[in-house]
Amino acid sequence: MEDEGENEFTSEVVNEIVKNAITKTLGTSQYNKDRVNQWSTAIIDDTLKELAKLDKSFKYVVTCIIMQKSGAPMHTGLALYWDTKTDGLCSVQVGMDTMDCVATVFATMI
């Protein structure tokens, strides 16, 4: 079937979308605890808007963590039970001078 690839989850494309949303939102900003909620919301919203433009048959969940660099490590983990042929995941970490940002996209085919 020729169209099969059209509805596949393409992590490279999603990775670029997420990186662009993070860069656009955070730019060269310095960590500011009063702006973290605003930044996280903007990154999530921008990512979801761009994913919707792909017009693929997926439901998306986007998470965003922004943490001030303090020398303390950050550990995350997840477990998924889904169809690896149709569903996908992309996690992007961007390190800046004063903060780290980790955004994750989960996509499940409708």
CSV table of C-alpha atoms in Angstrom, one decimal:
chain,number,residue,atom,x,y,z
A,1,MET,CA,0.0,0.0,0.0
A,2,GLU,CA,1.5,3.3,-1.1
A,3,ASP,CA,0.1,5.6,1.7
A,4,GLU,CA,1.3,3.5,4.6
A,5,GLY,CA,4.3,5.8,5.3
A,6,GLU,CA,2.1,8.9,5.4
A,7,ASN,CA,0.6,8.1,8.8
A,8,GLU,CA,3.8,6.7,10.4
A,9,PHE,CA,5.3,8.4,13.4
A,10,THR,CA,8.5,10.1,12.1
A,11,SER,CA,10.7,10.9,15.1
A,12,GLU,CA,13.1,13.0,13.1
A,13,VAL,CA,10.3,15.4,12.1
A,14,VAL,CA,8.9,15.5,15.6
A,15,ASN,CA,12.3,16.0,17.0
A,16,GLU,CA,12.8,19.1,14.9
A,17,ILE,CA,9.4,20.5,15.8
A,18,VAL,CA,10.2,20.2,19.5
A,19,LYS,CA,13.7,21.7,19.2
A,20,ASN,CA,12.3,24.6,17.3
A,21,ALA,CA,9.6,25.2,20.0
A,22,ILE,CA,12.2,25.1,22.8
A,23,THR,CA,14.6,27.4,20.9
A,24,LYS,CA,11.8,29.9,20.0
A,25,THR,CA,10.5,30.0,23.5
A,26,LEU,CA,13.7,30.0,25.6
A,27,GLY,CA,16.1,31.6,23.2
A,28,THR,CA,19.0,32.9,25.2
A,29,SER,CA,16.9,33.4,28.4
A,30,GLN,CA,18.4,32.9,31.8
A,31,TYR,CA,16.5,30.7,34.3
A,32,ASN,CA,13.7,32.6,36.0
A,33,LYS,CA,11.4,30.5,38.3
A,34,ASP,CA,8.6,33.0,37.7
A,35,ARG,CA,8.6,32.3,34.0
A,36,VAL,CA,8.9,28.5,34.0
A,37,ASN,CA,5.1,27.9,33.8
A,38,GLN,CA,4.7,30.4,31.0
A,39,TRP,CA,7.7,28.9,29.1
A,40,SER,CA,6.5,25.3,29.6
A,41,THR,CA,3.0,26.2,28.3
A,42,ALA,CA,4.4,28.0,25.3
A,43,ILE,CA,6.7,25.0,24.4
A,44,ILE,CA,3.8,22.5,24.7
A,45,ASP,CA,1.3,24.7,22.8
A,46,ASP,CA,3.8,25.5,20.0
A,47,THR,CA,4.6,21.8,19.7
A,48,LEU,CA,1.0,20.7,19.6
A,49,LYS,CA,0.1,23.3,16.9
A,50,GLU,CA,2.9,22.2,14.7
A,51,LEU,CA,2.1,18.5,15.2
A,52,ALA,CA,-1.5,19.2,14.2
A,53,LYS,CA,-0.3,20.8,11.0
A,54,LEU,CA,1.2,17.4,10.0
A,55,ASP,CA,-2.4,16.2,9.6
A,56,LYS,CA,-1.6,12.6,10.7
A,57,SER,CA,-4.0,10.2,12.5
A,58,PHE,CA,-2.4,10.5,16.0
A,59,LYS,CA,-3.5,11.7,19.4
A,60,TYR,CA,-0.6,13.5,21.0
A,61,VAL,CA,0.6,14.1,24.6
A,62,VAL,CA,3.3,16.6,25.2
A,63,THR,CA,5.2,17.1,28.5
A,64,CYS,CA,7.8,19.7,29.3
A,65,ILE,CA,10.3,19.9,32.2
A,66,ILE,CA,12.4,23.0,32.8
A,67,MET,CA,15.0,22.7,35.5
A,68,GLN,CA,17.5,25.2,36.8
A,69,LYS,CA,21.1,24.0,36.5
A,70,SER,CA,22.4,23.6,40.0
A,71,GLY,CA,24.7,20.6,39.8
A,72,ALA,CA,22.0,18.2,40.9
A,73,PRO,CA,21.2,15.4,38.5
A,74,MET,CA,17.8,14.9,37.0
A,75,HIS,CA,16.6,11.4,36.3
A,76,THR,CA,13.4,10.5,34.4
A,77,GLY,CA,11.9,7.3,33.3
A,78,LEU,CA,8.8,5.9,31.6
A,79,ALA,CA,7.2,2.7,30.6
A,80,LEU,CA,4.8,2.2,27.7
A,81,TYR,CA,2.4,-0.5,26.7
A,82,TRP,CA,1.4,0.2,23.1
A,83,ASP,CA,1.7,-0.9,19.5
A,84,THR,CA,5.3,-0.1,18.5
A,85,LYS,CA,4.3,-0.4,14.8
A,86,THR,CA,1.8,2.5,14.9
A,87,ASP,CA,2.7,4.5,18.0
A,88,GLY,CA,5.7,6.6,18.8
A,89,LEU,CA,7.7,8.6,21.3
A,90,CYS,CA,10.2,11.4,20.9
A,91,SER,CA,12.1,13.0,23.8
A,92,VAL,CA,14.3,16.1,23.3
A,93,GLN,CA,16.7,17.6,25.8
A,94,VAL,CA,18.2,21.0,25.3
A,95,GLY,CA,20.8,22.3,27.7
A,96,MET,CA,21.4,26.0,28.1
A,97,ASP,CA,23.7,28.0,30.4
A,98,THR,CA,21.4,28.2,33.4
A,99,MET,CA,18.7,25.6,32.7
A,100,ASP,CA,17.9,22.3,31.0
A,101,CYS,CA,14.7,21.6,29.1
A,102,VAL,CA,13.3,18.1,28.4
A,103,ALA,CA,10.2,17.9,26.2
A,104,THR,CA,8.6,14.5,25.3
A,105,VAL,CA,6.0,13.8,22.7
A,106,PHE,CA,3.8,10.6,22.9
A,107,ALA,CA,1.8,9.7,19.8
A,108,THR,CA,-0.8,7.1,19.6
A,109,MET,CA,-2.5,6.3,16.3
A,110,ILE,CA,-6.3,6.9,16.2
